[in-house]
């Protein structure tokens, strides 16, 4: 049995795949939230996928590592170590240092006079893409960071990413995705868009569909992908990347990726490719399920860690409530009217929240 650990609210990534694309695997994969797994007194022996590592709170990560260690001693098969699997900042920093990426990702809490513009801002642990437009100067960056703080983001959770232009000669941006499942590399999809931040495909024609199918069948970047997943310490996840010329540029690795969307999201002409991918994923998952056992593993976690975790969850909820309130206020017609009057007055204050604050709001 494969036990797929995910944060509450993000179990749909595997649920959708099992429900719509590979119901036959439902008896081999059981989805368990971290809330359940990390507070359990015992867990069954089996194969465990520690997904969603980017979203874990610091104490959740600490408890997850203790659970990993105890499962490991008992002989479980474990994918994605909670602390040795590189998260976005460490991964992108390593890829640039090794010369595998042309661009850098920098922490918003640091100053980098040699930063290469344009840049954009994104959350270190979320997978929603950019939270700013492309920014062309330090002044633009300071203003955008100040705006992010006002909206409820914390500077220590934000990254400033140098823009890497991977547009093709035809004016299209292509984002490739490939999965790693216990060492097996499975090409996932090739999204084409006219927008620089590619979150989904908005160009679908016979040529694009044929190119995507060829990508899935030929696995042309397999060696580079296998090396990159190994450098990241990722046993399970999906890598998103593009090509700058012939050189791959790694955007991120999502340890709790959507495998395939609900069939309703795809045009009929896309379905043969998705069925092909579903079969490839099923084969890799079945190969990872290799510990038949009814044994259970007793767990021992200090109560002090649970108390600390509860405090972190309350703090996180307060931050989410703040961002929700800001989004609600921004929808007011009065706010939109006043914004254009107030913005020029507060603009000079942006550096106070960013550049001139040496500690940058921890």
Tab-separated table of C-alpha atoms in Angstrom:
chain	number	residue	atom	x	y	z
A	1	UNK	CA	0.000	0.000	0.000
A	2	UNK	CA	1.160	3.536	-0.827
A	3	UNK	CA	0.304	6.119	1.820
A	4	UNK	CA	0.211	9.537	0.214
A	5	UNK	CA	0.720	12.302	2.789
A	6	UNK	CA	-0.617	15.752	1.880
A	7	UNK	CA	-1.753	18.873	3.698
A	8	UNK	CA	-5.459	19.308	4.379
A	9	UNK	CA	-7.079	21.122	1.474
A	10	UNK	CA	-4.571	19.835	-1.081
A	11	UNK	CA	-5.444	16.150	-1.322
A	12	UNK	CA	-7.248	16.725	-4.642
A	13	UNK	CA	-3.985	16.357	-6.549
A	14	UNK	CA	-4.067	12.592	-6.096
A	15	UNK	CA	-7.826	12.233	-5.540
A	16	UNK	CA	-8.679	13.541	-9.015
A	17	UNK	CA	-6.259	11.162	-10.686
A	18	UNK	CA	-7.562	8.117	-8.825
A	19	UNK	CA	-11.227	9.032	-9.328
A	20	UNK	CA	-11.141	9.909	-13.020
A	21	UNK	CA	-8.098	8.324	-14.595
A	22	UNK	CA	-7.025	5.232	-12.714
A	23	UNK	CA	-9.711	3.879	-10.414
A	24	UNK	CA	-7.916	0.526	-10.445
A	25	UNK	CA	-5.159	2.038	-8.313
A	26	UNK	CA	-7.518	3.110	-5.539
A	27	UNK	CA	-6.840	-0.106	-3.653
A	28	UNK	CA	-3.085	0.570	-3.792
A	29	UNK	CA	-3.016	4.250	-2.803
A	30	UNK	CA	-4.437	5.690	0.409
A	31	UNK	CA	-4.449	9.458	0.914
A	32	UNK	CA	-3.637	10.588	4.455
A	33	UNK	CA	-3.454	14.196	5.638
A	34	UNK	CA	-0.486	15.338	7.680
A	35	UNK	CA	-2.899	16.277	10.454
A	36	UNK	CA	-3.791	12.588	10.703
A	37	UNK	CA	-0.357	11.072	10.126
A	38	UNK	CA	1.680	13.350	12.385
A	39	UNK	CA	-0.686	12.925	15.337
A	40	UNK	CA	-1.136	9.162	14.990
A	41	UNK	CA	0.084	6.834	17.723
A	42	UNK	CA	0.986	4.255	15.059
A	43	UNK	CA	1.051	3.919	11.269
A	44	UNK	CA	0.894	0.850	9.019
A	45	UNK	CA	4.063	-0.358	7.359
A	46	UNK	CA	4.182	0.394	3.649
A	47	UNK	CA	5.401	2.906	1.066
A	48	UNK	CA	5.080	6.542	2.162
A	49	UNK	CA	5.146	9.577	-0.091
A	50	UNK	CA	5.895	12.725	1.910
A	51	UNK	CA	4.342	15.245	-0.469
A	52	UNK	CA	3.552	18.953	-0.007
A	53	UNK	CA	6.812	19.599	1.836
A	54	UNK	CA	6.788	23.240	0.712
A	55	UNK	CA	3.567	23.901	2.621
A	56	UNK	CA	4.563	22.335	5.920
A	57	UNK	CA	5.018	24.650	8.884
A	58	UNK	CA	8.444	24.515	10.592
A	59	UNK	CA	7.216	22.317	13.446
A	60	UNK	CA	5.284	20.088	11.030
A	61	UNK	CA	8.554	19.520	9.194
A	62	UNK	CA	10.266	18.651	12.474
A	63	UNK	CA	7.560	16.147	13.422
A	64	UNK	CA	7.517	14.710	9.901
A	65	UNK	CA	11.243	14.028	10.165
A	66	UNK	CA	10.686	12.140	13.431
A	67	UNK	CA	7.921	10.096	11.807
A	68	UNK	CA	10.192	9.408	8.813
A	69	UNK	CA	12.993	8.182	11.094
A	70	UNK	CA	10.699	5.806	12.985
A	71	UNK	CA	9.127	4.441	9.803
A	72	UNK	CA	12.574	4.036	8.281
A	73	UNK	CA	13.845	1.989	11.228
A	74	UNK	CA	10.806	-0.287	10.850
A	75	UNK	CA	11.578	-0.936	7.180
A	76	UNK	CA	9.061	1.264	5.368
A	77	UNK	CA	9.771	2.528	1.858
A	78	UNK	CA	9.977	6.319	2.027
A	79	UNK	CA	9.926	8.960	-0.703
A	80	UNK	CA	10.947	12.619	-0.108
A	81	UNK	CA	12.838	13.190	3.114
A	82	UNK	CA	11.174	16.097	4.975
A	83	UNK	CA	14.392	18.087	5.451
A	84	UNK	CA	16.823	16.729	2.854
A	85	UNK	CA	14.491	17.361	-0.086
A	86	UNK	CA	15.360	20.848	-1.347
A	87	UNK	CA	12.626	23.454	-1.344
A	88	UNK	CA	12.307	26.213	-3.932
A	89	UNK	CA	14.899	28.744	-2.728
A	90	UNK	CA	17.607	26.188	-1.927
A	91	UNK	CA	16.899	24.315	-5.155
A	92	UNK	CA	17.092	27.366	-7.429
A	93	UNK	CA	20.177	28.641	-5.604
A	94	UNK	CA	21.895	25.304	-6.114
A	95	UNK	CA	20.907	25.091	-9.784
A	96	UNK	CA	22.360	28.535	-10.463
A	97	UNK	CA	25.546	27.833	-8.504
A	98	UNK	CA	26.090	24.675	-10.557
A	99	UNK	CA	25.533	26.549	-13.817
A	100	UNK	CA	22.379	24.600	-14.619
A	101	UNK	CA	20.139	27.703	-14.421
A	102	UNK	CA	20.889	31.106	-15.942
A	103	UNK	CA	18.748	33.002	-13.416
A	104	UNK	CA	18.768	33.488	-9.640
A	105	UNK	CA	16.104	33.445	-6.961
A	106	UNK	CA	16.854	35.844	-4.100
A	107	UNK	CA	15.181	36.293	-0.745
A	108	UNK	CA	13.133	39.459	-0.383
A	109	UNK	CA	14.737	40.011	3.037
A	110	UNK	CA	18.151	40.544	1.432
A	111	UNK	CA	19.653	43.293	-0.704
A	112	UNK	CA	21.412	42.385	-3.929
A	113	UNK	CA	22.827	45.422	-5.762
A	114	UNK	CA	23.864	43.217	-8.678
A	115	UNK	CA	20.378	41.785	-9.262
A	116	UNK	CA	19.542	41.472	-12.956
A	117	UNK	CA	16.318	43.187	-13.955
A	118	UNK	CA	13.573	42.543	-14.848
A	119	UNK	CA	12.478	40.469	-11.877
A	120	UNK	CA	9.210	39.285	-10.368
A	121	UNK	CA	8.020	38.310	-6.899
A	122	UNK	CA	6.557	34.990	-5.872
A	123	UNK	CA	5.751	33.129	-2.677
A	124	UNK	CA	8.423	30.621	-1.722
A	125	UNK	CA	6.020	27.833	-0.756
A	126	UNK	CA	2.991	28.331	-3.003
A	127	UNK	CA	2.470	27.242	-6.603
A	128	UNK	CA	0.314	30.131	-7.819
A	129	UNK	CA	3.029	31.759	-9.926
A	130	UNK	CA	3.987	35.416	-9.800
A	131	UNK	CA	2.422	37.879	-7.375
A	132	UNK	CA	3.834	40.887	-9.216
A	133	UNK	CA	4.281	42.078	-12.763
A	134	UNK	CA	7.771	42.141	-14.256
A	135	UNK	CA	9.694	44.832	-12.371
A	136	UNK	CA	12.398	46.866	-14.058
A	137	UNK	CA	14.171	48.718	-11.226
A	138	UNK	CA	14.953	48.715	-7.509
A	139	UNK	CA	12.264	51.342	-7.013
A	140	UNK	CA	9.642	49.180	-8.733
A	141	UNK	CA	10.781	46.214	-6.645
A	142	UNK	CA	10.539	48.128	-3.366
A	143	UNK	CA	7.028	49.313	-4.214
A	144	UNK	CA	5.908	45.825	-5.193
A	145	UNK	CA	7.326	44.326	-1.986
A	146	UNK	CA	5.659	47.031	0.093
A	147	UNK	CA	2.365	46.267	-1.631
A	148	UNK	CA	2.808	42.565	-0.912
A	149	UNK	CA	3.361	43.337	2.780
A	150	UNK	CA	0.192	45.444	2.883
A	151	UNK	CA	-1.727	42.549	1.327
A	152	UNK	CA	-0.629	40.264	4.156
A	153	UNK	CA	2.470	38.559	2.762
A	154	UNK	CA	5.540	38.256	4.968
A	155	UNK	CA	8.809	39.320	3.397
A	156	UNK	CA	10.652	36.275	4.702
A	157	UNK	CA	8.302	34.066	2.665
A	158	UNK	CA	8.827	35.934	-0.621
A	159	UNK	CA	11.395	35.402	-3.360
A	160	UNK	CA	12.631	37.859	-5.966
A	161	UNK	CA	13.268	35.899	-9.170
A	162	UNK	CA	15.287	37.112	-12.127
A	163	UNK	CA	13.295	36.856	-15.339
A	164	UNK	CA	14.568	34.284	-17.814
A	165	UNK	CA	13.210	34.792	-21.322
A	166	UNK	CA	12.432	31.425	-22.939
A	167	UNK	CA	10.088	32.634	-25.679
A	168	UNK	CA	10.357	30.658	-28.894
A	169	UNK	CA	10.896	32.022	-32.392
A	170	UNK	CA	7.132	31.650	-32.920
A	171	UNK	CA	6.364	33.950	-29.985
A	172	UNK	CA	5.158	31.114	-27.737
A	173	UNK	CA	6.348	30.172	-24.275
A	174	UNK	CA	6.578	26.445	-23.593
A	175	UNK	CA	6.570	24.986	-20.110
A	176	UNK	CA	7.445	21.315	-19.823
A	177	UNK	CA	6.533	19.135	-16.873
A	178	UNK	CA	7.936	15.760	-15.891
A	179	UNK	CA	7.315	13.515	-12.890
A	180	UNK	CA	9.730	11.567	-10.766
A	181	UNK	CA	8.168	8.576	-9.014
A	182	UNK	CA	10.700	6.602	-7.004
A	183	UNK	CA	13.391	7.206	-9.624
A	184	UNK	CA	11.223	6.713	-12.710
A	185	UNK	CA	10.997	9.773	-14.984
A	186	UNK	CA	7.578	10.229	-16.588
A	187	UNK	CA	7.069	13.180	-18.987
A	188	UNK	CA	3.840	14.949	-18.032
A	189	UNK	CA	2.812	17.698	-20.425
A	190	UNK	CA	3.937	20.617	-22.535
A	191	UNK	CA	1.908	23.788	-22.001
A	192	UNK	CA	2.040	26.507	-24.656
A	193	UNK	CA	1.078	30.104	-23.978
A	194	UNK	CA	1.523	33.625	-25.280
A	195	UNK	CA	2.016	34.756	-21.664
A	196	UNK	CA	5.445	34.649	-19.992
A	197	UNK	CA	4.053	33.066	-16.810
A	198	UNK	CA	2.711	29.784	-18.156
A	199	UNK	CA	0.167	28.291	-15.767
A	200	UNK	CA	-1.911	26.473	-18.365
A	201	UNK	CA	-1.984	25.963	-22.096
A	202	UNK	CA	-3.859	28.590	-24.082
A	203	UNK	CA	-2.599	27.503	-27.502
A	204	UNK	CA	-4.038	24.205	-28.719
A	205	UNK	CA	-3.674	23.217	-32.347
A	206	UNK	CA	-2.642	20.023	-34.181
A	207	UNK	CA	1.030	21.004	-34.235
A	208	UNK	CA	1.117	21.677	-30.478
A	209	UNK	CA	-0.715	18.431	-29.713
A	210	UNK	CA	1.670	16.463	-31.908
A	211	UNK	CA	4.702	18.063	-30.240
A	212	UNK	CA	3.324	17.276	-26.780
A	213	UNK	CA	2.673	13.647	-27.687
A	214	UNK	CA	6.199	13.341	-29.094
A	215	UNK	CA	7.548	14.774	-25.831
A	216	UNK	CA	5.647	12.207	-23.765
A	217	UNK	CA	6.727	9.297	-25.942
A	218	UNK	CA	10.395	10.202	-26.466
A	219	UNK	CA	11.247	11.580	-22.989
A	220	UNK	CA	13.974	13.731	-24.601
A	221	UNK	CA	15.297	15.341	-21.407
A	222	UNK	CA	15.342	12.190	-19.301
A	223	UNK	CA	19.050	12.325	-18.366
A	224	UNK	CA	18.908	16.008	-17.333
A	225	UNK	CA	15.691	15.423	-15.385
A	226	UNK	CA	17.079	12.421	-13.522
A	227	UNK	CA	20.201	14.379	-12.560
A	228	UNK	CA	18.150	17.400	-11.460
A	229	UNK	CA	15.744	15.375	-9.328
A	230	UNK	CA	18.737	13.671	-7.693
A	231	UNK	CA	20.410	17.025	-6.983
A	232	UNK	CA	17.157	18.176	-5.379
A	233	UNK	CA	16.860	15.007	-3.296
A	234	UNK	CA	13.332	14.551	-4.678
A	235	UNK	CA	11.981	11.003	-4.948
A	236	UNK	CA	8.427	12.053	-5.833
A	237	UNK	CA	7.304	15.245	-7.519
A	238	UNK	CA	6.827	17.144	-10.743
A	239	UNK	CA	9.451	19.406	-12.244
A	240	UNK	CA	8.370	22.412	-14.316
A	241	UNK	CA	10.974	23.739	-16.728
A	242	UNK	CA	11.500	25.423	-20.081
A	243	UNK	CA	14.187	25.552	-22.733
A	244	UNK	CA	16.364	28.581	-23.383
A	245	UNK	CA	17.656	27.573	-26.764
A	246	UNK	CA	18.571	23.958	-26.135
A	247	UNK	CA	19.374	24.420	-22.443
A	248	UNK	CA	16.743	23.447	-19.844
A	249	UNK	CA	15.906	25.994	-17.159
A	250	UNK	CA	14.353	24.579	-13.999
A	251	UNK	CA	11.461	26.625	-12.590
A	252	UNK	CA	10.396	24.520	-9.626
A	253	UNK	CA	9.689	21.067	-8.244
A	254	UNK	CA	6.242	20.536	-6.741
A	255	UNK	CA	6.186	17.637	-4.298
A	256	UNK	CA	2.372	17.521	-4.336
A	257	UNK	CA	1.654	18.041	-8.015
A	258	UNK	CA	-1.598	17.700	-9.879
A	259	UNK	CA	-1.093	14.502	-11.868
A	260	UNK	CA	-3.901	15.125	-14.376
A	261	UNK	CA	-6.852	17.487	-14.155
A	262	UNK	CA	-10.500	16.482	-14.244
A	263	UNK	CA	-11.347	15.287	-17.783
A	264	UNK	CA	-13.830	18.157	-18.077
A	265	UNK	CA	-10.845	20.530	-18.284
A	266	UNK	CA	-9.596	19.068	-21.556
A	267	UNK	CA	-10.756	19.376	-25.132
A	268	UNK	CA	-11.601	16.049	-26.829
A	269	UNK	CA	-8.470	16.202	-28.967
A	270	UNK	CA	-6.359	16.302	-25.789
A	271	UNK	CA	-7.812	13.134	-24.273
A	272	UNK	CA	-5.650	10.499	-26.064
A	273	UNK	CA	-2.504	12.159	-24.711
A	274	UNK	CA	-3.942	12.306	-21.192
A	275	UNK	CA	-4.957	8.651	-21.253
A	276	UNK	CA	-1.419	7.782	-22.355
A	277	UNK	CA	-0.004	9.799	-19.429
A	278	UNK	CA	-2.441	8.181	-16.990
A	279	UNK	CA	-1.123	4.756	-17.947
A	280	UNK	CA	2.515	5.822	-17.550
A	281	UNK	CA	1.832	7.228	-14.094
A	282	UNK	CA	-0.045	4.107	-13.021
A	283	UNK	CA	2.885	1.905	-13.983
A	284	UNK	CA	5.337	4.010	-11.990
A	285	UNK	CA	3.082	4.086	-8.916
A	286	UNK	CA	2.544	0.328	-8.986
A	287	UNK	CA	6.312	-0.191	-9.124
A	288	UNK	CA	6.735	1.965	-5.989
A	289	UNK	CA	4.203	-0.125	-4.054
A	290	UNK	CA	6.512	-2.941	-2.984
A	291	UNK	CA	5.994	-3.584	0.744
A	292	UNK	CA	3.100	-5.974	1.394
A	293	UNK	CA	2.667	-6.024	5.164
A	294	UNK	CA	-0.023	-5.794	7.828
A	295	UNK	CA	2.432	-4.670	10.504
A	296	UNK	CA	2.111	-1.328	12.267
A	297	UNK	CA	4.809	1.050	13.453
A	298	UNK	CA	4.443	2.679	16.883
A	299	UNK	CA	5.283	6.391	16.894
A	300	UNK	CA	6.598	8.558	19.705
A	301	UNK	CA	6.437	12.363	19.361
A	302	UNK	CA	7.035	14.848	22.244
A	303	UNK	CA	3.871	16.687	23.303
A	304	UNK	CA	5.835	19.953	23.311
A	305	UNK	CA	6.066	19.777	19.520
A	306	UNK	CA	2.287	19.500	19.186
A	307	UNK	CA	1.822	22.570	21.394
A	308	UNK	CA	4.278	24.523	19.283
A	309	UNK	CA	2.556	23.340	16.100
A	310	UNK	CA	-0.841	24.488	17.370
A	311	UNK	CA	0.609	27.967	17.966
A	312	UNK	CA	2.058	28.078	14.452
A	313	UNK	CA	-1.282	27.075	12.946
A	314	UNK	CA	-3.048	29.910	14.783
A	315	UNK	CA	-0.484	32.389	13.484
A	316	UNK	CA	-0.933	31.074	9.944
A	317	UNK	CA	-4.697	31.408	10.181
A	318	UNK	CA	-4.361	35.025	11.319
A	319	UNK	CA	-2.205	35.784	8.280
A	320	UNK	CA	-4.734	34.125	5.966
A	321	UNK	CA	-7.578	36.078	7.541
A	322	UNK	CA	-5.647	39.310	6.989
A	323	UNK	CA	-5.075	38.570	3.297
A	324	UNK	CA	-8.732	37.650	2.898
A	325	UNK	CA	-9.796	40.940	4.495
A	326	UNK	CA	-7.478	42.929	2.224
A	327	UNK	CA	-8.858	41.195	-0.877
A	328	UNK	CA	-12.413	41.995	0.311
A	329	UNK	CA	-11.585	45.670	0.907
A	330	UNK	CA	-9.931	45.982	-2.490
A	331	UNK	CA	-13.240	45.068	-4.129
A	332	UNK	CA	-14.951	48.147	-2.652
A	333	UNK	CA	-15.642	50.858	-5.273
A	334	UNK	CA	-14.595	53.484	-2.686
A	335	UNK	CA	-11.200	51.815	-2.248
A	336	UNK	CA	-10.603	51.832	-5.982
A	337	UNK	CA	-11.464	55.512	-6.146
A	338	UNK	CA	-9.233	56.501	-3.222
A	339	UNK	CA	-6.344	54.297	-4.327
A	340	UNK	CA	-5.322	56.593	-7.172
A	341	UNK	CA	-5.224	59.570	-4.819
A	342	UNK	CA	-3.342	57.857	-1.989
A	343	UNK	CA	-0.823	55.875	-4.051
A	344	UNK	CA	1.399	58.862	-5.046
A	345	UNK	CA	1.492	59.961	-1.397
A	346	UNK	CA	2.599	56.608	0.056
A	347	UNK	CA	4.900	55.650	-2.825
A	348	UNK	CA	7.962	57.332	-1.259
A	349	UNK	CA	7.414	55.249	1.893
A	350	UNK	CA	7.965	51.921	0.125
A	351	UNK	CA	11.705	51.741	0.919
A	352	UNK	CA	10.879	52.051	4.617
A	353	UNK	CA	9.288	48.611	4.367
A	354	UNK	CA	12.032	47.162	2.198
A	355	UNK	CA	15.403	48.634	1.277
A	356	UNK	CA	15.923	50.857	4.328
A	357	UNK	CA	14.853	48.172	6.761
A	358	UNK	CA	17.981	46.093	7.246
A	359	UNK	CA	16.075	43.254	8.850
A	360	UNK	CA	13.182	43.488	6.413
A	361	UNK	CA	10.244	42.492	8.686
A	362	UNK	CA	10.925	38.984	9.891
